């Protein structure tokens, strides 16, 4: 089946410049990009899901073919329900590649026919992660290279309360 639609799933806690780069590149390939805020049981959340969705909507407002949703279940079920045949994941290095390959295989077993495509992190963005951003923010470091300008105040505000 040929497709013009993909799902870009993640925790997005918060959205980073690395995520935004993948979203923009996916939007250059697919007619419709659905960014899904999904639950990662291995990660303790900082922002509530509604806030992550709202921040993603703000940073993607200039991308007309990108929509943001939240989903509390399995990625395989979401893609089946919405009939999305392709998942996009960004890969920053070999460690990502290993875990992402396992996840892609499991998702393909749970939803046969679902394909996962990997986009390599752009040069200069391969070390950006939301967990790194959260840690830097907790220590008051400059986040301007890592977090989209439109959500920087939200990230700073989250930590100014907790310090
Ligand atoms: O940004 P992350 O934390 O790397 O994204 C991971 C995410 C949320 C895409 C993954 O944990 C996920 O798909 N969660 C939904 C539940 C699910 O389907 N888990 C099975 C994956 S094999």
PDB file of C-alpha atoms and ligand atoms in Angstrom:
ATOM      1  CA  UNK A   1       0.000   0.000   0.000  1.00  0.00           C
ATOM      2  CA  UNK A   2       1.370   3.418  -0.890  1.00  0.00           C
ATOM      3  CA  UNK A   3       0.865   6.141   1.634  1.00  0.00           C
ATOM      4  CA  UNK A   4       1.054   9.853   2.160  1.00  0.00           C
ATOM      5  CA  UNK A   5       0.492   9.759   5.904  1.00  0.00           C
ATOM      6  CA  UNK A   6       2.775   8.931   8.817  1.00  0.00           C
ATOM      7  CA  UNK A   7       2.752   8.911  12.586  1.00  0.00           C
ATOM      8  CA  UNK A   8       5.638  10.455  14.507  1.00  0.00           C
ATOM      9  CA  UNK A   9       5.189   9.138  18.064  1.00  0.00           C
ATOM     10  CA  UNK A  10       7.081  10.115  21.188  1.00  0.00           C
ATOM     11  CA  UNK A  11       6.912  11.390  24.751  1.00  0.00           C
ATOM     12  CA  UNK A  12       7.774  14.986  23.757  1.00  0.00           C
ATOM     13  CA  UNK A  13       8.401  15.928  27.388  1.00  0.00           C
ATOM     14  CA  UNK A  14       9.148  18.615  26.283  1.00  0.00           C
ATOM     15  CA  UNK A  15       9.411  18.992  22.494  1.00  0.00           C
ATOM     16  CA  UNK A  16      13.031  19.703  21.521  1.00  0.00           C
ATOM     17  CA  UNK A  17      14.817  21.156  18.488  1.00  0.00           C
ATOM     18  CA  UNK A  18      15.677  17.548  17.592  1.00  0.00           C
ATOM     19  CA  UNK A  19      11.983  16.573  17.500  1.00  0.00           C
ATOM     20  CA  UNK A  20      11.108  19.684  15.515  1.00  0.00           C
ATOM     21  CA  UNK A  21      13.758  18.892  12.931  1.00  0.00           C
ATOM     22  CA  UNK A  22      12.306  15.382  12.440  1.00  0.00           C
ATOM     23  CA  UNK A  23       8.755  16.788  12.191  1.00  0.00           C
ATOM     24  CA  UNK A  24       9.816  19.321   9.542  1.00  0.00           C
ATOM     25  CA  UNK A  25      11.669  16.688   7.528  1.00  0.00           C
ATOM     26  CA  UNK A  26       8.749  14.231   7.775  1.00  0.00           C
ATOM     27  CA  UNK A  27       6.426  17.027   6.580  1.00  0.00           C
ATOM     28  CA  UNK A  28       8.686  17.418   3.555  1.00  0.00           C
ATOM     29  CA  UNK A  29       8.174  13.756   2.680  1.00  0.00           C
ATOM     30  CA  UNK A  30       4.571  13.020   3.695  1.00  0.00           C
ATOM     31  CA  UNK A  31       1.388  14.966   2.877  1.00  0.00           C
ATOM     32  CA  UNK A  32       0.101  14.424   6.388  1.00  0.00           C
ATOM     33  CA  UNK A  33       2.147  14.024   9.561  1.00  0.00           C
ATOM     34  CA  UNK A  34       0.392  13.028  12.768  1.00  0.00           C
ATOM     35  CA  UNK A  35       2.519  13.723  15.819  1.00  0.00           C
ATOM     36  CA  UNK A  36       1.352  11.449  18.619  1.00  0.00           C
ATOM     37  CA  UNK A  37       2.068  12.083  22.286  1.00  0.00           C
ATOM     38  CA  UNK A  38       2.150   8.539  23.642  1.00  0.00           C
ATOM     39  CA  UNK A  39       2.879   7.098  27.042  1.00  0.00           C
ATOM     40  CA  UNK A  40       6.366   5.708  27.712  1.00  0.00           C
ATOM     41  CA  UNK A  41       6.102   3.598  30.881  1.00  0.00           C
ATOM     42  CA  UNK A  42       9.904   3.771  31.295  1.00  0.00           C
ATOM     43  CA  UNK A  43       9.881   7.550  31.769  1.00  0.00           C
ATOM     44  CA  UNK A  44       8.620   9.665  34.653  1.00  0.00           C
ATOM     45  CA  UNK A  45       6.724  12.572  33.087  1.00  0.00           C
ATOM     46  CA  UNK A  46       7.457  16.237  33.749  1.00  0.00           C
ATOM     47  CA  UNK A  47       4.723  18.017  31.756  1.00  0.00           C
ATOM     48  CA  UNK A  48       1.112  16.776  31.705  1.00  0.00           C
ATOM     49  CA  UNK A  49       0.165  15.260  28.343  1.00  0.00           C
ATOM     50  CA  UNK A  50      -2.232  18.164  27.540  1.00  0.00           C
ATOM     51  CA  UNK A  51       0.628  20.642  28.042  1.00  0.00           C
ATOM     52  CA  UNK A  52       2.958  18.631  25.767  1.00  0.00           C
ATOM     53  CA  UNK A  53       0.241  18.628  23.082  1.00  0.00           C
ATOM     54  CA  UNK A  54      -0.295  22.370  23.459  1.00  0.00           C
ATOM     55  CA  UNK A  55       3.449  23.106  23.206  1.00  0.00           C
ATOM     56  CA  UNK A  56       3.754  20.887  20.113  1.00  0.00           C
ATOM     57  CA  UNK A  57       0.787  22.695  18.502  1.00  0.00           C
ATOM     58  CA  UNK A  58       2.507  26.022  19.138  1.00  0.00           C
ATOM     59  CA  UNK A  59       5.831  25.004  17.593  1.00  0.00           C
ATOM     60  CA  UNK A  60       4.095  23.362  14.601  1.00  0.00           C
ATOM     61  CA  UNK A  61       1.616  26.154  13.885  1.00  0.00           C
ATOM     62  CA  UNK A  62       3.468  27.099  10.681  1.00  0.00           C
ATOM     63  CA  UNK A  63       3.318  23.502   9.397  1.00  0.00           C
ATOM     64  CA  UNK A  64      -0.188  23.096   7.919  1.00  0.00           C
ATOM     65  CA  UNK A  65       0.009  19.345   7.229  1.00  0.00           C
ATOM     66  CA  UNK A  66       1.070  18.483  10.774  1.00  0.00           C
ATOM     67  CA  UNK A  67      -1.484  17.587  13.422  1.00  0.00           C
ATOM     68  CA  UNK A  68      -0.956  16.764  17.080  1.00  0.00           C
ATOM     69  CA  UNK A  69      -2.844  14.113  19.022  1.00  0.00           C
ATOM     70  CA  UNK A  70      -2.517  12.307  22.348  1.00  0.00           C
ATOM     71  CA  UNK A  71      -3.135   8.598  22.806  1.00  0.00           C
ATOM     72  CA  UNK A  72      -2.977   6.508  25.965  1.00  0.00           C
ATOM     73  CA  UNK A  73      -2.674   3.040  24.453  1.00  0.00           C
ATOM     74  CA  UNK A  74      -0.378   0.996  22.280  1.00  0.00           C
ATOM     75  CA  UNK A  75       1.179   2.532  19.191  1.00  0.00           C
ATOM     76  CA  UNK A  76       0.111  -0.562  17.237  1.00  0.00           C
ATOM     77  CA  UNK A  77      -3.549   0.018  18.194  1.00  0.00           C
ATOM     78  CA  UNK A  78      -3.410   3.717  17.337  1.00  0.00           C
ATOM     79  CA  UNK A  79      -1.971   3.063  13.887  1.00  0.00           C
ATOM     80  CA  UNK A  80      -4.565   0.341  13.275  1.00  0.00           C
ATOM     81  CA  UNK A  81      -7.472   2.543  14.455  1.00  0.00           C
ATOM     82  CA  UNK A  82      -6.346   5.526  12.369  1.00  0.00           C
ATOM     83  CA  UNK A  83      -5.157   3.372   9.465  1.00  0.00           C
ATOM     84  CA  UNK A  84      -1.697   4.931   9.542  1.00  0.00           C
ATOM     85  CA  UNK A  85       0.710   2.603   7.706  1.00  0.00           C
ATOM     86  CA  UNK A  86       4.029   4.301   8.506  1.00  0.00           C
ATOM     87  CA  UNK A  87       5.746   5.305  11.744  1.00  0.00           C
ATOM     88  CA  UNK A  88       8.691   7.709  11.735  1.00  0.00           C
ATOM     89  CA  UNK A  89      11.334   7.619  14.432  1.00  0.00           C
ATOM     90  CA  UNK A  90      14.430   9.751  14.755  1.00  0.00           C
ATOM     91  CA  UNK A  91      17.665   7.887  15.413  1.00  0.00           C
ATOM     92  CA  UNK A  92      20.552   9.695  17.109  1.00  0.00           C
ATOM     93  CA  UNK A  93      23.150   6.920  17.131  1.00  0.00           C
ATOM     94  CA  UNK A  94      23.835   3.205  17.443  1.00  0.00           C
ATOM     95  CA  UNK A  95      22.192   2.850  20.857  1.00  0.00           C
ATOM     96  CA  UNK A  96      18.977   4.345  19.473  1.00  0.00           C
ATOM     97  CA  UNK A  97      19.175   2.152  16.402  1.00  0.00           C
ATOM     98  CA  UNK A  98      19.277  -1.002  18.503  1.00  0.00           C
ATOM     99  CA  UNK A  99      16.325  -0.148  20.740  1.00  0.00           C
ATOM    100  CA  UNK A 100      14.326   1.420  17.903  1.00  0.00           C
ATOM    101  CA  UNK A 101      14.801  -1.659  15.729  1.00  0.00           C
ATOM    102  CA  UNK A 102      13.399  -3.853  18.505  1.00  0.00           C
ATOM    103  CA  UNK A 103      10.437  -1.481  18.949  1.00  0.00           C
ATOM    104  CA  UNK A 104       9.794  -1.411  15.204  1.00  0.00           C
ATOM    105  CA  UNK A 105       9.752  -5.216  15.054  1.00  0.00           C
ATOM    106  CA  UNK A 106       7.365  -5.525  18.000  1.00  0.00           C
ATOM    107  CA  UNK A 107       5.036  -2.908  16.531  1.00  0.00           C
ATOM    108  CA  UNK A 108       5.133  -4.766  13.214  1.00  0.00           C
ATOM    109  CA  UNK A 109       4.172  -7.996  14.984  1.00  0.00           C
ATOM    110  CA  UNK A 110       1.291  -6.289  16.804  1.00  0.00           C
ATOM    111  CA  UNK A 111       0.101  -4.536  13.644  1.00  0.00           C
ATOM    112  CA  UNK A 112       1.246  -6.546  10.608  1.00  0.00           C
ATOM    113  CA  UNK A 113       2.015  -4.334   7.652  1.00  0.00           C
ATOM    114  CA  UNK A 114       2.980  -1.351   9.777  1.00  0.00           C
ATOM    115  CA  UNK A 115       6.336  -0.005   8.621  1.00  0.00           C
ATOM    116  CA  UNK A 116       8.772   2.036  10.719  1.00  0.00           C
ATOM    117  CA  UNK A 117      11.123   4.402   8.927  1.00  0.00           C
ATOM    118  CA  UNK A 118      14.154   5.877  10.689  1.00  0.00           C
ATOM    119  CA  UNK A 119      15.407   9.389  10.052  1.00  0.00           C
ATOM    120  CA  UNK A 120      18.951  10.035  11.270  1.00  0.00           C
ATOM    121  CA  UNK A 121      19.257  13.023  13.587  1.00  0.00           C
ATOM    122  CA  UNK A 122      20.619  16.000  11.701  1.00  0.00           C
ATOM    123  CA  UNK A 123      24.228  16.932  12.211  1.00  0.00           C
ATOM    124  CA  UNK A 124      24.459  19.031  15.368  1.00  0.00           C
ATOM    125  CA  UNK A 125      21.168  17.692  16.742  1.00  0.00           C
ATOM    126  CA  UNK A 126      22.271  14.145  17.538  1.00  0.00           C
ATOM    127  CA  UNK A 127      22.902  14.847  21.222  1.00  0.00           C
ATOM    128  CA  UNK A 128      19.614  16.580  21.951  1.00  0.00           C
ATOM    129  CA  UNK A 129      17.120  14.637  24.043  1.00  0.00           C
ATOM    130  CA  UNK A 130      14.204  15.676  26.229  1.00  0.00           C
ATOM    131  CA  UNK A 131      15.842  14.035  29.263  1.00  0.00           C
ATOM    132  CA  UNK A 132      19.030  16.042  28.646  1.00  0.00           C
ATOM    133  CA  UNK A 133      16.918  19.203  28.342  1.00  0.00           C
ATOM    134  CA  UNK A 134      15.144  18.441  31.635  1.00  0.00           C
ATOM    135  CA  UNK A 135      18.471  17.908  33.382  1.00  0.00           C
ATOM    136  CA  UNK A 136      20.039  21.098  31.993  1.00  0.00           C
ATOM    137  CA  UNK A 137      16.903  23.051  32.890  1.00  0.00           C
ATOM    138  CA  UNK A 138      17.033  21.781  36.459  1.00  0.00           C
ATOM    139  CA  UNK A 139      20.488  23.349  36.784  1.00  0.00           C
ATOM    140  CA  UNK A 140      19.556  26.602  35.055  1.00  0.00           C
ATOM    141  CA  UNK A 141      21.699  26.062  31.919  1.00  0.00           C
ATOM    142  CA  UNK A 142      21.074  27.940  28.672  1.00  0.00           C
ATOM    143  CA  UNK A 143      18.547  25.878  26.697  1.00  0.00           C
ATOM    144  CA  UNK A 144      18.186  28.093  23.646  1.00  0.00           C
ATOM    145  CA  UNK A 145      20.025  25.670  21.310  1.00  0.00           C
ATOM    146  CA  UNK A 146      17.939  22.703  22.408  1.00  0.00           C
ATOM    147  CA  UNK A 147      14.364  23.892  22.927  1.00  0.00           C
ATOM    148  CA  UNK A 148      12.237  25.748  20.331  1.00  0.00           C
ATOM    149  CA  UNK A 149      12.028  29.440  21.217  1.00  0.00           C
ATOM    150  CA  UNK A 150       8.221  29.312  21.381  1.00  0.00           C
ATOM    151  CA  UNK A 151       8.224  26.895  24.323  1.00  0.00           C
ATOM    152  CA  UNK A 152      11.393  28.016  26.113  1.00  0.00           C
ATOM    153  CA  UNK A 153       9.450  30.128  28.670  1.00  0.00           C
ATOM    154  CA  UNK A 154       7.246  27.120  29.502  1.00  0.00           C
ATOM    155  CA  UNK A 155      10.277  24.920  30.182  1.00  0.00           C
ATOM    156  CA  UNK A 156      11.979  27.580  32.282  1.00  0.00           C
ATOM    157  CA  UNK A 157       8.751  28.190  34.222  1.00  0.00           C
ATOM    158  CA  UNK A 158       8.380  24.465  34.998  1.00  0.00           C
ATOM    159  CA  UNK A 159      11.779  24.473  36.677  1.00  0.00           C
ATOM    160  CA  UNK A 160      11.611  27.858  38.356  1.00  0.00           C
ATOM    161  CA  UNK A 161       8.748  26.398  40.443  1.00  0.00           C
ATOM    162  CA  UNK A 162      10.524  23.177  41.342  1.00  0.00           C
ATOM    163  CA  UNK A 163      13.943  24.571  42.379  1.00  0.00           C
TER     164      UNK A 163
HETATM  165  O1  LIG B   1      10.043   9.792  23.015  1.00  0.00           O
HETATM  166  P1  LIG B   1      10.117   8.350  23.467  1.00  0.00           P
HETATM  167  O2  LIG B   1       9.945   8.249  24.957  1.00  0.00           O
HETATM  168  O3  LIG B   1      11.351   7.654  22.972  1.00  0.00           O
HETATM  169  O4  LIG B   1       8.866   7.612  22.771  1.00  0.00           O
HETATM  170  C1  LIG B   1       8.596   6.251  23.075  1.00  0.00           C
HETATM  171  C2  LIG B   1       7.144   5.931  22.709  1.00  0.00           C
HETATM  172  C3  LIG B   1       6.199   6.842  23.501  1.00  0.00           C
HETATM  173  C4  LIG B   1       6.909   6.099  21.229  1.00  0.00           C
HETATM  174  C5  LIG B   1       6.893   4.429  23.119  1.00  0.00           C
HETATM  175  O5  LIG B   1       7.147   4.253  24.487  1.00  0.00           O
HETATM  176  C6  LIG B   1       5.497   3.971  22.752  1.00  0.00           C
HETATM  177  O6  LIG B   1       5.234   3.597  21.631  1.00  0.00           O
HETATM  178  N1  LIG B   1       4.572   4.020  23.747  1.00  0.00           N
HETATM  179  C7  LIG B   1       3.206   3.574  23.547  1.00  0.00           C
HETATM  180  C8  LIG B   1       3.007   2.186  24.138  1.00  0.00           C
HETATM  181  C9  LIG B   1       3.537   1.122  23.170  1.00  0.00           C
HETATM  182  O7  LIG B   1       3.016   0.905  22.112  1.00  0.00           O
HETATM  183  N2  LIG B   1       4.606   0.435  23.609  1.00  0.00           N
HETATM  184  C10 LIG B   1       5.193  -0.638  22.844  1.00  0.00           C
HETATM  185  C11 LIG B   1       6.415  -0.208  22.097  1.00  0.00           C
HETATM  186  S1  LIG B   1       7.286  -1.664  21.576  1.00  0.00           S
END
